[in-house]
């Protein structure tokens, strides 16, 4: 390498020797507190930003779908049970040939008579 | 005042402790940010972000490292995030300009002059800062912390959560790369 370039490189590498610490502009704390106050959120803003998080949105959607699926499946089972009960009652009535009324000893025709 | 007491007071929400912390470490935080992003406005922004983070998450500081080490780590993370955002913005602006959309293309910044450099070394220091910006991230952080912030290898190792020998290796590679880049720079200039 040429000696002049070598010298320049060496001087450049040493140019940070003895560097002083840089200071921020005056009233840094005042500007910082202003920023902190701007960053402070109300409870509604905090809730809003929490609810609008993609993770929360997706999780909520999943829970809603799960609850829906559960209700639909449960309703289907209940309907089947109701159909079964109705079916059994009909069968019972058919078997007894609608004789429930005739088995009664109560005299419907002569209610007023002793 | 002892930094542990200050931190405990801040954890309890003491505003005056926060003020003392800011006034004690503001130049350290600002100087570190400035060394990395090489822009005074951005460094001020990062320093503010760092102290906002300190205020909000001091509860998570367990005291396993020195408070200043924790501060250095936050500052470096914020500075690197800031750089990534800026690069993304620059790339996005360039892509938009290709499609003819009305967007300002971020131009390359002028040479950075660190205010702490003595006058007769300003030009060479500006060249060095420009070359430092081209180094790989780890080498750049190690070199900046040692040369600009004046930390010892031991302190750099603590901040970077690595060993002293790793820092020595990073510094050696950083100096070799800088030397090569500077040689090329001065050759091209002639």
XYZ file of C-alpha atoms in Angstrom:
304
model
C 0.000 0.000 0.000
C 1.143 3.535 -0.705
C 2.502 5.290 2.386
C 0.269 8.370 1.975
C -2.890 6.233 1.841
C -1.675 4.179 4.774
C -1.133 7.381 6.729
C -4.608 8.687 5.899
C -6.221 5.374 6.897
C -4.344 5.350 10.175
C -5.283 8.965 10.927
C -8.927 8.257 10.094
C -8.988 5.233 12.382
C -7.543 7.352 15.173
C -9.881 10.303 14.583
C -12.266 9.192 17.337
C -9.536 9.115 19.990
C -10.356 11.610 22.715
C -13.958 12.062 21.528
C -16.211 13.898 23.992
C -19.678 12.703 24.910
C -22.451 14.465 22.956
C -25.206 16.114 24.993
C -28.871 16.327 24.016
C -30.523 19.734 23.533
C -31.432 21.590 26.764
C -34.792 20.821 28.479
C -34.656 17.176 27.472
C -36.653 16.169 30.571
C -39.420 18.676 29.758
C -39.782 17.290 26.244
C -39.717 13.757 27.639
C -42.522 14.411 30.145
C -44.552 15.974 27.322
C -44.108 12.787 25.334
C -45.017 10.635 28.323
C -48.238 12.606 28.811
C -49.102 12.201 25.138
C -48.474 8.464 25.488
C -50.775 8.105 28.507
C -54.018 6.463 27.433
C -57.465 6.507 29.023
C -59.019 3.218 30.094
C -61.225 3.225 26.978
C -58.226 3.752 24.686
C -56.388 0.927 26.454
C -59.440 -1.334 26.105
C -59.876 -0.321 22.471
C -56.274 -1.034 21.588
C -56.486 -4.382 23.439
C -59.673 -5.441 21.661
C -58.352 -4.417 18.247
C -55.244 -6.585 18.592
C -55.245 -9.232 15.824
C -54.615 -12.019 18.358
C -57.606 -10.946 20.448
C -59.819 -10.582 17.368
C -58.910 -14.043 16.053
C -59.251 -15.661 19.497
C -62.676 -14.030 20.032
C -63.839 -15.174 16.601
C -62.683 -18.707 17.372
C -64.517 -18.711 20.723
C -67.720 -17.418 19.078
C -67.522 -20.134 16.395
C -66.870 -22.774 19.064
C -69.872 -21.651 21.148
C -72.028 -21.596 18.006
C -70.936 -25.100 17.022
C -71.595 -26.334 20.554
C -75.100 -24.816 20.609
C -75.962 -26.198 17.151
C -74.756 -29.704 18.022
C -76.511 -29.620 21.376
C -79.747 -28.410 19.763
C -79.576 -31.251 17.274
C -79.314 -33.817 20.098
C -82.217 -32.174 21.994
C -84.363 -32.216 18.825
C -83.607 -35.898 18.353
C -84.595 -36.588 21.983
C -87.825 -34.605 21.590
C -88.647 -36.506 18.415
C -87.958 -39.759 20.192
C -90.231 -38.854 23.126
C -93.012 -37.747 20.760
C -92.614 -40.958 18.824
C -92.822 -43.069 21.991
C -95.956 -41.232 23.202
C -97.662 -41.778 19.877
C -96.767 -45.453 20.027
C -98.155 -45.723 23.557
C -101.434 -44.096 22.537
C -101.749 -46.346 19.516
C -101.072 -49.445 21.625
C -103.794 -48.541 24.114
C -106.159 -47.599 21.288
C -107.115 -44.328 22.876
C -108.740 -46.077 25.818
C -107.512 -43.744 28.486
C -110.871 -41.971 28.791
C -112.951 -45.172 28.971
C -110.858 -46.511 31.835
C -112.017 -43.682 34.019
C -114.794 -44.456 36.529
C -115.907 -40.869 36.518
C -119.376 -40.379 35.024
C -119.037 -37.413 32.709
C -122.693 -37.550 31.608
C -124.284 -37.290 35.051
C -122.098 -34.816 36.892
C -124.992 -33.180 38.817
C -126.553 -36.387 39.965
C -125.568 -37.803 43.333
C -27.750 8.466 45.008
C -27.402 4.689 44.741
C -28.904 3.446 41.450
C -30.678 0.551 43.213
C -32.522 2.986 45.495
C -33.465 5.125 42.502
C -34.788 2.111 40.642
C -36.804 0.979 43.681
C -38.254 4.477 44.028
C -39.156 4.539 40.326
C -40.838 1.148 40.684
C -43.049 2.755 43.313
C -43.942 5.522 40.852
C -41.717 8.271 42.291
C -41.542 11.070 39.677
C -38.485 12.719 41.239
C -36.560 9.442 41.010
C -37.423 9.315 37.306
C -36.180 12.876 36.867
C -32.896 12.014 38.594
C -32.499 8.906 36.434
C -33.106 10.909 33.239
C -30.724 13.680 34.251
C -28.026 11.186 35.255
C -28.128 9.025 32.133
C -29.563 11.246 29.377
C -26.183 12.101 27.834
C -25.068 8.455 27.928
C -28.279 7.295 26.213
C -28.232 10.149 23.691
C -24.548 9.630 22.872
C -25.016 5.897 22.298
C -28.040 6.474 20.060
C -26.154 9.181 18.168
C -23.189 6.882 17.577
C -25.471 4.268 16.010
C -27.984 6.300 13.978
C -25.610 9.211 13.213
C -28.365 11.816 13.213
C -29.074 14.277 16.038
C -32.879 14.387 15.640
C -33.192 10.612 15.435
C -30.882 10.222 18.444
C -33.079 12.595 20.497
C -36.146 10.607 19.458
C -34.501 7.303 20.420
C -33.310 8.723 23.760
C -36.887 9.769 24.557
C -38.254 6.383 23.494
C -35.670 4.700 25.715
C -36.718 6.635 28.825
C -40.412 6.094 28.044
C -39.627 2.361 27.924
C -37.701 2.621 31.202
C -40.661 4.383 32.848
C -43.145 1.802 31.580
C -41.157 -1.378 32.165
C -38.920 -0.644 35.146
C -40.940 -3.329 36.971
C -39.336 -5.960 34.746
C -35.807 -4.838 35.703
C -34.631 -7.537 38.126
C -31.291 -5.961 38.978
C -29.298 -8.926 37.637
C -27.170 -6.521 35.590
C -26.168 -2.920 36.236
C -28.889 -0.357 35.527
C -26.621 1.332 32.963
C -26.148 -1.996 31.157
C -29.942 -2.364 30.955
C -30.185 1.193 29.634
C -27.513 0.534 26.988
C -29.403 -2.568 25.839
C -32.706 -0.699 25.500
C -31.002 2.157 23.657
C -29.253 -0.171 21.202
C -32.453 -2.138 20.552
C -34.390 1.089 19.924
C -31.645 2.486 17.674
C -31.478 -0.685 15.589
C -35.288 -0.784 15.309
C -35.233 2.827 14.191
C -32.638 2.038 11.514
C -34.643 -0.922 10.226
C -37.789 1.225 10.025
C -35.863 3.897 8.159
C -34.411 1.389 5.687
C -37.879 -0.096 5.096
C -39.279 3.371 4.493
C -36.467 4.159 2.073
C -37.030 0.906 0.154
C -40.803 1.440 0.099
C -40.376 5.035 -1.111
C -38.093 3.839 -3.887
C -40.544 1.127 -5.005
C -43.432 3.607 -4.993
C -41.405 6.088 -7.020
C -40.823 3.336 -9.624
C -44.578 3.023 -10.056
C -44.798 6.764 -10.512
C -46.710 7.322 -7.293
C -46.319 10.636 -5.578
C -43.854 9.760 -2.871
C -40.734 11.452 -1.629
C -37.671 9.297 -2.088
C -35.533 9.392 1.036
C -32.185 10.769 -0.017
C -28.894 9.673 1.493
C -28.059 11.856 4.504
C -25.076 14.213 4.420
C -21.848 13.356 6.253
C -22.335 13.044 9.985
C -20.304 15.303 12.243
C -20.212 14.132 15.846
C -20.205 17.217 18.112
C -17.671 15.618 20.465
C -14.911 15.319 17.868
C -12.135 17.918 17.982
C -12.189 20.394 15.107
C -9.047 19.286 13.237
C -10.272 15.677 13.146
C -13.852 16.426 12.020
C -13.376 15.530 8.354
C -11.612 12.250 9.043
C -14.123 11.355 11.774
C -16.987 11.958 9.314
C -15.321 9.559 6.872
C -14.857 7.019 9.645
C -18.511 7.268 10.742
C -19.614 6.745 7.148
C -17.464 3.609 6.963
C -18.622 2.360 10.382
C -22.214 2.479 9.075
C -21.260 -0.134 6.451
C -20.026 -2.680 9.003
C -22.091 -5.732 10.002
C -24.414 -4.977 12.945
C -22.458 -6.749 15.736
C -19.101 -5.299 14.686
C -20.657 -1.843 14.398
C -22.194 -2.006 17.886
C -19.005 -3.309 19.500
C -16.842 -0.710 17.743
C -19.220 2.179 18.553
C -19.583 1.205 22.217
C -15.811 0.952 22.623
C -14.663 3.901 20.519
C -17.534 6.406 20.782
C -18.932 5.593 24.231
C -15.571 4.714 25.707
C -16.632 1.390 27.230
C -14.012 -1.210 28.091
C -14.135 -4.650 26.396
C -15.560 -6.068 29.627
C -18.391 -3.492 29.647
C -19.083 -4.029 25.925
C -19.303 -7.781 26.605
C -21.843 -7.162 29.403
C -23.990 -4.914 27.214
C -23.890 -7.321 24.278
C -24.416 -10.306 26.606
C -21.319 -12.067 25.305
C -17.754 -12.888 26.358
C -14.732 -10.606 26.338
C -12.987 -12.839 23.788
C -16.007 -12.485 21.451
C -15.770 -8.717 21.778
C -12.038 -8.864 21.044
C -12.797 -10.900 17.935
C -15.569 -8.484 16.847
C -13.246 -5.515 17.342
C -10.446 -7.170 15.391
C -12.775 -7.933 12.472
C -14.279 -4.434 12.643
C -10.829 -2.808 12.454
C -9.737 -5.065 9.573
C -12.926 -4.283 7.622
C -12.652 -0.567 8.331
C -9.028 -0.504 7.222
C -9.875 -2.247 3.956
C -12.870 -0.016 3.242
C -10.885 3.128 4.037
C -8.043 2.045 1.770
C -10.525 1.557 -1.074
C -12.144 4.895 -0.277
C -8.857 6.837 -0.394
C -7.712 5.004 -3.535
C -10.958 5.918 -5.312
C -10.661 9.491 -4.160
C -7.285 9.989 -5.798
